[in-house]
């Protein structure tokens, strides 16, 4: 099945610094979803991107879907300690696919 | 997370024992999923269901069975637990194919 590769695996930043995680695929994606999981918690849906070149913002978070629909990124401006957690991308694949395939995630830690 | 409830939250088993994990949802979602999460491995799909009375295998189905006798419940069974099944298990639901998933709080299962 399709796979999405996430980089980096870990990222440690000082509070106030920016953070970016990337999700890459060798094949064209139907859509991409982003989730956040706080330490000890469960994944929580953040956003879904469907269109080529799409950009969506949620406060300090900016999500992008590549023009070729093979990559996506999540950028956090001026990180805060509340941003700590693991960020996952997930892709649906095309056709009658009922499933999501999750990347392995990027663990973000923030030093106050 | 009132929408998706998992029971139990924690459990310790001995090798060879059996148990059932219950996922209950009150959102009237058609699709339900069982994942396991292990360090560095992300979320891996065990089994899923696209509606009452239906089940299908995911990425890592061996050693597990599932049933969806009622739309609101999705049961995950371990017939003969093995230490390799020590993990955190998450149930998720979605209203439609490939749509964002809502996760339960998880079940932390240890097998000795």
PDB file of C-alpha atoms in Angstrom:
ATOM      1  CA  UNK A   1       0.000   0.000   0.000  1.00  0.00           C
ATOM      2  CA  UNK A   2       0.928   3.628  -0.154  1.00  0.00           C
ATOM      3  CA  UNK A   3       3.304   4.950   2.411  1.00  0.00           C
ATOM      4  CA  UNK A   4       3.941   8.418   3.671  1.00  0.00           C
ATOM      5  CA  UNK A   5       7.346   9.318   5.053  1.00  0.00           C
ATOM      6  CA  UNK A   6       7.565  11.960   7.735  1.00  0.00           C
ATOM      7  CA  UNK A   7      10.630  13.977   8.559  1.00  0.00           C
ATOM      8  CA  UNK A   8      12.120  14.741  10.945  1.00  0.00           C
ATOM      9  CA  UNK A   9      11.374  11.984  13.429  1.00  0.00           C
ATOM     10  CA  UNK A  10      12.184  14.297  16.350  1.00  0.00           C
ATOM     11  CA  UNK A  11      12.531  18.049  16.725  1.00  0.00           C
ATOM     12  CA  UNK A  12      13.498  20.000  19.820  1.00  0.00           C
ATOM     13  CA  UNK A  13      13.093  23.770  19.775  1.00  0.00           C
ATOM     14  CA  UNK A  14      13.308  26.692  22.113  1.00  0.00           C
ATOM     15  CA  UNK A  15       9.995  28.336  22.866  1.00  0.00           C
ATOM     16  CA  UNK A  16       9.389  31.030  20.290  1.00  0.00           C
ATOM     17  CA  UNK A  17      11.232  29.268  17.480  1.00  0.00           C
ATOM     18  CA  UNK A  18       9.452  28.012  14.390  1.00  0.00           C
ATOM     19  CA  UNK A  19       8.888  24.345  13.585  1.00  0.00           C
ATOM     20  CA  UNK A  20       8.164  22.474  10.364  1.00  0.00           C
ATOM     21  CA  UNK A  21       7.392  18.829   9.702  1.00  0.00           C
ATOM     22  CA  UNK A  22       7.169  17.281   6.260  1.00  0.00           C
ATOM     23  CA  UNK A  23       5.184  14.423   4.818  1.00  0.00           C
ATOM     24  CA  UNK A  24       6.306  12.877   1.527  1.00  0.00           C
ATOM     25  CA  UNK A  25       4.921  10.222  -0.781  1.00  0.00           C
ATOM     26  CA  UNK A  26       6.230   8.618  -3.957  1.00  0.00           C
ATOM     27  CA  UNK A  27       2.714   8.538  -5.393  1.00  0.00           C
ATOM     28  CA  UNK A  28      -0.044  11.091  -5.836  1.00  0.00           C
ATOM     29  CA  UNK A  29      -2.236  11.444  -2.759  1.00  0.00           C
ATOM     30  CA  UNK A  30      -5.999  11.768  -2.777  1.00  0.00           C
ATOM     31  CA  UNK A  31      -5.934  13.885   0.340  1.00  0.00           C
ATOM     32  CA  UNK A  32      -3.783  14.422   3.388  1.00  0.00           C
ATOM     33  CA  UNK A  33      -4.871  14.755   6.981  1.00  0.00           C
ATOM     34  CA  UNK A  34      -2.901  16.015   9.961  1.00  0.00           C
ATOM     35  CA  UNK A  35      -3.326  14.884  13.549  1.00  0.00           C
ATOM     36  CA  UNK A  36      -1.765  15.897  16.858  1.00  0.00           C
ATOM     37  CA  UNK A  37      -1.191  13.575  19.789  1.00  0.00           C
ATOM     38  CA  UNK A  38      -0.238  15.032  23.151  1.00  0.00           C
ATOM     39  CA  UNK A  39       1.990  12.876  25.380  1.00  0.00           C
ATOM     40  CA  UNK A  40      -0.180  10.175  26.940  1.00  0.00           C
ATOM     41  CA  UNK A  41      -3.163  11.219  24.845  1.00  0.00           C
ATOM     42  CA  UNK A  42      -4.930  10.159  21.701  1.00  0.00           C
ATOM     43  CA  UNK A  43      -4.600  11.524  18.147  1.00  0.00           C
ATOM     44  CA  UNK A  44      -6.774  14.533  17.439  1.00  0.00           C
ATOM     45  CA  UNK A  45      -7.689  15.612  13.929  1.00  0.00           C
ATOM     46  CA  UNK A  46      -6.336  19.022  12.920  1.00  0.00           C
ATOM     47  CA  UNK A  47      -6.965  19.572   9.211  1.00  0.00           C
ATOM     48  CA  UNK A  48      -7.638  17.944   5.861  1.00  0.00           C
ATOM     49  CA  UNK A  49      -6.109  19.099   2.579  1.00  0.00           C
ATOM     50  CA  UNK A  50      -7.596  18.012  -0.717  1.00  0.00           C
ATOM     51  CA  UNK A  51      -6.649  20.418  -3.488  1.00  0.00           C
ATOM     52  CA  UNK A  52      -3.308  20.762  -5.222  1.00  0.00           C
ATOM     53  CA  UNK A  53      -1.339  23.664  -3.746  1.00  0.00           C
ATOM     54  CA  UNK A  54      -3.851  24.160  -0.958  1.00  0.00           C
ATOM     55  CA  UNK A  55      -2.811  26.251   2.043  1.00  0.00           C
ATOM     56  CA  UNK A  56      -4.810  26.404   5.257  1.00  0.00           C
ATOM     57  CA  UNK A  57      -4.107  28.250   8.489  1.00  0.00           C
ATOM     58  CA  UNK A  58      -5.168  27.670  12.062  1.00  0.00           C
ATOM     59  CA  UNK A  59      -3.804  30.475  14.222  1.00  0.00           C
ATOM     60  CA  UNK A  60      -0.043  29.801  14.349  1.00  0.00           C
ATOM     61  CA  UNK A  61      -0.282  26.592  12.288  1.00  0.00           C
ATOM     62  CA  UNK A  62       0.045  26.635   8.491  1.00  0.00           C
ATOM     63  CA  UNK A  63      -0.671  23.537   6.429  1.00  0.00           C
ATOM     64  CA  UNK A  64       0.344  23.116   2.796  1.00  0.00           C
ATOM     65  CA  UNK A  65      -0.381  20.504   0.136  1.00  0.00           C
ATOM     66  CA  UNK A  66       2.137  20.293  -2.672  1.00  0.00           C
ATOM     67  CA  UNK A  67       1.313  21.210  -6.247  1.00  0.00           C
ATOM     68  CA  UNK A  68       1.866  17.620  -7.356  1.00  0.00           C
ATOM     69  CA  UNK A  69      -0.069  16.273  -4.320  1.00  0.00           C
ATOM     70  CA  UNK A  70       2.921  14.192  -3.286  1.00  0.00           C
ATOM     71  CA  UNK A  71       3.966  16.130  -0.228  1.00  0.00           C
ATOM     72  CA  UNK A  72       2.607  18.219   2.587  1.00  0.00           C
ATOM     73  CA  UNK A  73       3.959  20.306   5.413  1.00  0.00           C
ATOM     74  CA  UNK A  74       2.889  21.646   8.782  1.00  0.00           C
ATOM     75  CA  UNK A  75       4.562  24.818   9.989  1.00  0.00           C
ATOM     76  CA  UNK A  76       4.180  26.255  13.479  1.00  0.00           C
ATOM     77  CA  UNK A  77       5.193  29.869  14.012  1.00  0.00           C
ATOM     78  CA  UNK A  78       6.613  30.907  17.381  1.00  0.00           C
ATOM     79  CA  UNK A  79       6.179  27.611  19.177  1.00  0.00           C
ATOM     80  CA  UNK A  80       4.698  27.449  22.657  1.00  0.00           C
ATOM     81  CA  UNK A  81       4.930  24.734  25.292  1.00  0.00           C
ATOM     82  CA  UNK A  82       1.352  23.782  24.458  1.00  0.00           C
ATOM     83  CA  UNK A  83       2.544  22.692  20.990  1.00  0.00           C
ATOM     84  CA  UNK A  84       4.409  19.736  22.490  1.00  0.00           C
ATOM     85  CA  UNK A  85       3.313  16.403  21.041  1.00  0.00           C
ATOM     86  CA  UNK A  86       3.584  14.130  18.047  1.00  0.00           C
ATOM     87  CA  UNK A  87       2.270  15.347  14.718  1.00  0.00           C
ATOM     88  CA  UNK A  88       1.079  12.731  12.244  1.00  0.00           C
ATOM     89  CA  UNK A  89       0.133  13.005   8.634  1.00  0.00           C
ATOM     90  CA  UNK A  90      -2.236  10.447   7.166  1.00  0.00           C
ATOM     91  CA  UNK A  91      -3.220   9.703   3.614  1.00  0.00           C
ATOM     92  CA  UNK A  92      -6.355   8.067   2.349  1.00  0.00           C
ATOM     93  CA  UNK A  93      -5.215   6.796  -0.997  1.00  0.00           C
ATOM     94  CA  UNK A  94      -7.550   6.753  -3.929  1.00  0.00           C
ATOM     95  CA  UNK A  95     -10.464   4.745  -5.198  1.00  0.00           C
ATOM     96  CA  UNK A  96     -12.606   2.820  -2.748  1.00  0.00           C
ATOM     97  CA  UNK A  97     -10.022   2.987  -0.001  1.00  0.00           C
ATOM     98  CA  UNK A  98     -11.724   3.115   3.371  1.00  0.00           C
ATOM     99  CA  UNK A  99      -8.502   3.348   5.293  1.00  0.00           C
ATOM    100  CA  UNK A 100      -5.981   5.950   6.304  1.00  0.00           C
ATOM    101  CA  UNK A 101      -2.276   5.209   6.303  1.00  0.00           C
ATOM    102  CA  UNK A 102      -0.441   7.161   8.981  1.00  0.00           C
ATOM    103  CA  UNK A 103       3.111   8.377   8.858  1.00  0.00           C
ATOM    104  CA  UNK A 104       5.313   7.547  11.841  1.00  0.00           C
ATOM    105  CA  UNK A 105       5.009  11.072  13.175  1.00  0.00           C
ATOM    106  CA  UNK A 106       7.275  13.898  14.286  1.00  0.00           C
ATOM    107  CA  UNK A 107       7.749  14.345  18.018  1.00  0.00           C
ATOM    108  CA  UNK A 108       8.055  18.017  18.929  1.00  0.00           C
ATOM    109  CA  UNK A 109       9.474  19.076  22.260  1.00  0.00           C
ATOM    110  CA  UNK A 110       9.658  22.715  23.327  1.00  0.00           C
ATOM    111  CA  UNK A 111      12.100  24.096  25.854  1.00  0.00           C
ATOM    112  CA  UNK A 112      10.515  26.944  27.818  1.00  0.00           C
TER     113      UNK A 112
ATOM    114  CA  UNK B   1     -13.920  12.329  24.538  1.00  0.00           C
ATOM    115  CA  UNK B   2     -17.568  11.399  24.975  1.00  0.00           C
ATOM    116  CA  UNK B   3     -17.943  10.313  21.331  1.00  0.00           C
ATOM    117  CA  UNK B   4     -15.690   7.221  21.405  1.00  0.00           C
ATOM    118  CA  UNK B   5     -15.324   5.217  24.604  1.00  0.00           C
ATOM    119  CA  UNK B   6     -12.812   2.420  25.056  1.00  0.00           C
ATOM    120  CA  UNK B   7     -12.865  -0.112  27.867  1.00  0.00           C
ATOM    121  CA  UNK B   8     -10.820  -1.078  29.706  1.00  0.00           C
ATOM    122  CA  UNK B   9      -8.234   1.720  29.933  1.00  0.00           C
ATOM    123  CA  UNK B  10      -5.489  -0.495  31.330  1.00  0.00           C
ATOM    124  CA  UNK B  11      -5.001  -4.234  31.516  1.00  0.00           C
ATOM    125  CA  UNK B  12      -2.239  -6.660  32.345  1.00  0.00           C
ATOM    126  CA  UNK B  13      -2.483 -10.188  30.960  1.00  0.00           C
ATOM    127  CA  UNK B  14      -0.414 -13.315  31.154  1.00  0.00           C
ATOM    128  CA  UNK B  15       0.783 -15.015  27.985  1.00  0.00           C
ATOM    129  CA  UNK B  16      -1.944 -17.269  26.606  1.00  0.00           C
ATOM    130  CA  UNK B  17      -4.856 -15.485  28.236  1.00  0.00           C
ATOM    131  CA  UNK B  18      -7.681 -14.091  26.180  1.00  0.00           C
ATOM    132  CA  UNK B  19      -9.517 -10.807  26.404  1.00  0.00           C
ATOM    133  CA  UNK B  20     -11.827  -8.470  24.525  1.00  0.00           C
ATOM    134  CA  UNK B  21     -11.459  -4.743  24.111  1.00  0.00           C
ATOM    135  CA  UNK B  22     -14.639  -2.777  23.621  1.00  0.00           C
ATOM    136  CA  UNK B  23     -15.098   0.359  21.567  1.00  0.00           C
ATOM    137  CA  UNK B  24     -18.426   2.159  21.830  1.00  0.00           C
ATOM    138  CA  UNK B  25     -19.441   5.246  19.871  1.00  0.00           C
ATOM    139  CA  UNK B  26     -22.451   7.531  20.099  1.00  0.00           C
ATOM    140  CA  UNK B  27     -21.866   9.497  16.879  1.00  0.00           C
ATOM    141  CA  UNK B  28     -23.698   7.108  14.541  1.00  0.00           C
ATOM    142  CA  UNK B  29     -20.557   6.724  12.428  1.00  0.00           C
ATOM    143  CA  UNK B  30     -20.460   3.942   9.870  1.00  0.00           C
ATOM    144  CA  UNK B  31     -16.731   3.312   9.892  1.00  0.00           C
ATOM    145  CA  UNK B  32     -14.763   1.983  12.833  1.00  0.00           C
ATOM    146  CA  UNK B  33     -11.106   1.093  13.151  1.00  0.00           C
ATOM    147  CA  UNK B  34      -8.710  -0.591  15.545  1.00  0.00           C
ATOM    148  CA  UNK B  35      -5.072   0.536  15.646  1.00  0.00           C
ATOM    149  CA  UNK B  36      -2.088  -0.372  17.717  1.00  0.00           C
ATOM    150  CA  UNK B  37       0.607   2.128  18.561  1.00  0.00           C
ATOM    151  CA  UNK B  38       4.145   1.122  19.422  1.00  0.00           C
ATOM    152  CA  UNK B  39       7.138   3.420  19.994  1.00  0.00           C
ATOM    153  CA  UNK B  40       8.604   4.587  16.704  1.00  0.00           C
ATOM    154  CA  UNK B  41       6.009   2.696  14.659  1.00  0.00           C
ATOM    155  CA  UNK B  42       3.209   5.202  14.437  1.00  0.00           C
ATOM    156  CA  UNK B  43      -0.350   3.916  14.173  1.00  0.00           C
ATOM    157  CA  UNK B  44      -0.862   0.568  12.493  1.00  0.00           C
ATOM    158  CA  UNK B  45      -4.285  -0.606  11.411  1.00  0.00           C
ATOM    159  CA  UNK B  46      -5.347  -3.979  12.794  1.00  0.00           C
ATOM    160  CA  UNK B  47      -8.921  -4.404  11.529  1.00  0.00           C
ATOM    161  CA  UNK B  48     -11.689  -2.120  10.421  1.00  0.00           C
ATOM    162  CA  UNK B  49     -15.397  -2.115   9.682  1.00  0.00           C
ATOM    163  CA  UNK B  50     -17.375  -0.201   7.095  1.00  0.00           C
ATOM    164  CA  UNK B  51     -20.731  -0.925   8.675  1.00  0.00           C
ATOM    165  CA  UNK B  52     -22.703  -3.139  11.002  1.00  0.00           C
ATOM    166  CA  UNK B  53     -21.994  -6.799  10.378  1.00  0.00           C
ATOM    167  CA  UNK B  54     -18.864  -6.157   8.283  1.00  0.00           C
ATOM    168  CA  UNK B  55     -15.172  -6.447   9.141  1.00  0.00           C
ATOM    169  CA  UNK B  56     -11.941  -6.391   7.152  1.00  0.00           C
ATOM    170  CA  UNK B  57      -8.249  -6.939   7.788  1.00  0.00           C
ATOM    171  CA  UNK B  58      -5.826  -4.090   8.110  1.00  0.00           C
ATOM    172  CA  UNK B  59      -2.049  -3.989   8.082  1.00  0.00           C
ATOM    173  CA  UNK B  60      -1.360  -6.181  11.144  1.00  0.00           C
ATOM    174  CA  UNK B  61      -4.365  -8.502  11.697  1.00  0.00           C
ATOM    175  CA  UNK B  62      -2.604 -11.674  12.884  1.00  0.00           C
ATOM    176  CA  UNK B  63      -3.495 -12.733  16.416  1.00  0.00           C
ATOM    177  CA  UNK B  64      -6.610 -10.553  16.560  1.00  0.00           C
ATOM    178  CA  UNK B  65     -10.274 -11.000  15.759  1.00  0.00           C
ATOM    179  CA  UNK B  66     -13.059  -8.432  15.588  1.00  0.00           C
ATOM    180  CA  UNK B  67     -16.825  -8.254  15.530  1.00  0.00           C
ATOM    181  CA  UNK B  68     -19.332  -5.507  14.725  1.00  0.00           C
ATOM    182  CA  UNK B  69     -22.705  -6.952  15.697  1.00  0.00           C
ATOM    183  CA  UNK B  70     -24.134  -3.532  16.503  1.00  0.00           C
ATOM    184  CA  UNK B  71     -23.354  -0.315  14.671  1.00  0.00           C
ATOM    185  CA  UNK B  72     -22.217   1.451  17.813  1.00  0.00           C
ATOM    186  CA  UNK B  73     -19.822  -1.238  19.063  1.00  0.00           C
ATOM    187  CA  UNK B  74     -16.603  -2.654  17.652  1.00  0.00           C
ATOM    188  CA  UNK B  75     -14.910  -5.422  19.629  1.00  0.00           C
ATOM    189  CA  UNK B  76     -11.279  -6.455  19.367  1.00  0.00           C
ATOM    190  CA  UNK B  77     -10.374  -9.903  20.667  1.00  0.00           C
ATOM    191  CA  UNK B  78      -7.085 -11.504  21.561  1.00  0.00           C
ATOM    192  CA  UNK B  79      -7.587 -15.272  21.703  1.00  0.00           C
ATOM    193  CA  UNK B  80      -4.161 -16.191  23.074  1.00  0.00           C
ATOM    194  CA  UNK B  81      -2.201 -13.134  24.134  1.00  0.00           C
ATOM    195  CA  UNK B  82       1.511 -12.909  23.351  1.00  0.00           C
ATOM    196  CA  UNK B  83       4.123 -10.480  24.697  1.00  0.00           C
ATOM    197  CA  UNK B  84       4.449  -9.014  21.170  1.00  0.00           C
ATOM    198  CA  UNK B  85       0.896  -7.727  21.573  1.00  0.00           C
ATOM    199  CA  UNK B  86       1.901  -5.400  24.385  1.00  0.00           C
ATOM    200  CA  UNK B  87       0.886  -2.034  23.022  1.00  0.00           C
ATOM    201  CA  UNK B  88      -1.505   0.872  23.220  1.00  0.00           C
ATOM    202  CA  UNK B  89      -4.697   0.144  21.316  1.00  0.00           C
ATOM    203  CA  UNK B  90      -6.807   2.909  19.828  1.00  0.00           C
ATOM    204  CA  UNK B  91     -10.273   2.726  18.400  1.00  0.00           C
ATOM    205  CA  UNK B  92     -11.357   5.340  15.866  1.00  0.00           C
ATOM    206  CA  UNK B  93     -14.541   6.169  13.988  1.00  0.00           C
ATOM    207  CA  UNK B  94     -15.400   8.148  10.877  1.00  0.00           C
ATOM    208  CA  UNK B  95     -18.693   9.181   9.317  1.00  0.00           C
ATOM    209  CA  UNK B  96     -17.559   8.478   5.784  1.00  0.00           C
ATOM    210  CA  UNK B  97     -14.938   6.864   3.589  1.00  0.00           C
ATOM    211  CA  UNK B  98     -11.525   8.441   4.154  1.00  0.00           C
ATOM    212  CA  UNK B  99     -13.004  11.125   6.383  1.00  0.00           C
ATOM    213  CA  UNK B 100     -11.296  12.459   9.531  1.00  0.00           C
ATOM    214  CA  UNK B 101     -11.186   9.961  12.326  1.00  0.00           C
ATOM    215  CA  UNK B 102     -12.220  10.429  15.948  1.00  0.00           C
ATOM    216  CA  UNK B 103     -10.155   8.477  18.432  1.00  0.00           C
ATOM    217  CA  UNK B 104     -10.893   7.015  21.814  1.00  0.00           C
ATOM    218  CA  UNK B 105      -8.560   7.500  24.773  1.00  0.00           C
ATOM    219  CA  UNK B 106      -6.834   4.175  24.189  1.00  0.00           C
ATOM    220  CA  UNK B 107      -6.280   0.928  26.076  1.00  0.00           C
ATOM    221  CA  UNK B 108      -2.836   0.265  27.494  1.00  0.00           C
ATOM    222  CA  UNK B 109      -2.286  -3.481  27.381  1.00  0.00           C
ATOM    223  CA  UNK B 110       0.685  -5.297  28.853  1.00  0.00           C
ATOM    224  CA  UNK B 111       1.254  -9.001  28.332  1.00  0.00           C
ATOM    225  CA  UNK B 112       3.711 -10.740  30.596  1.00  0.00           C
TER     226      UNK B 112
END
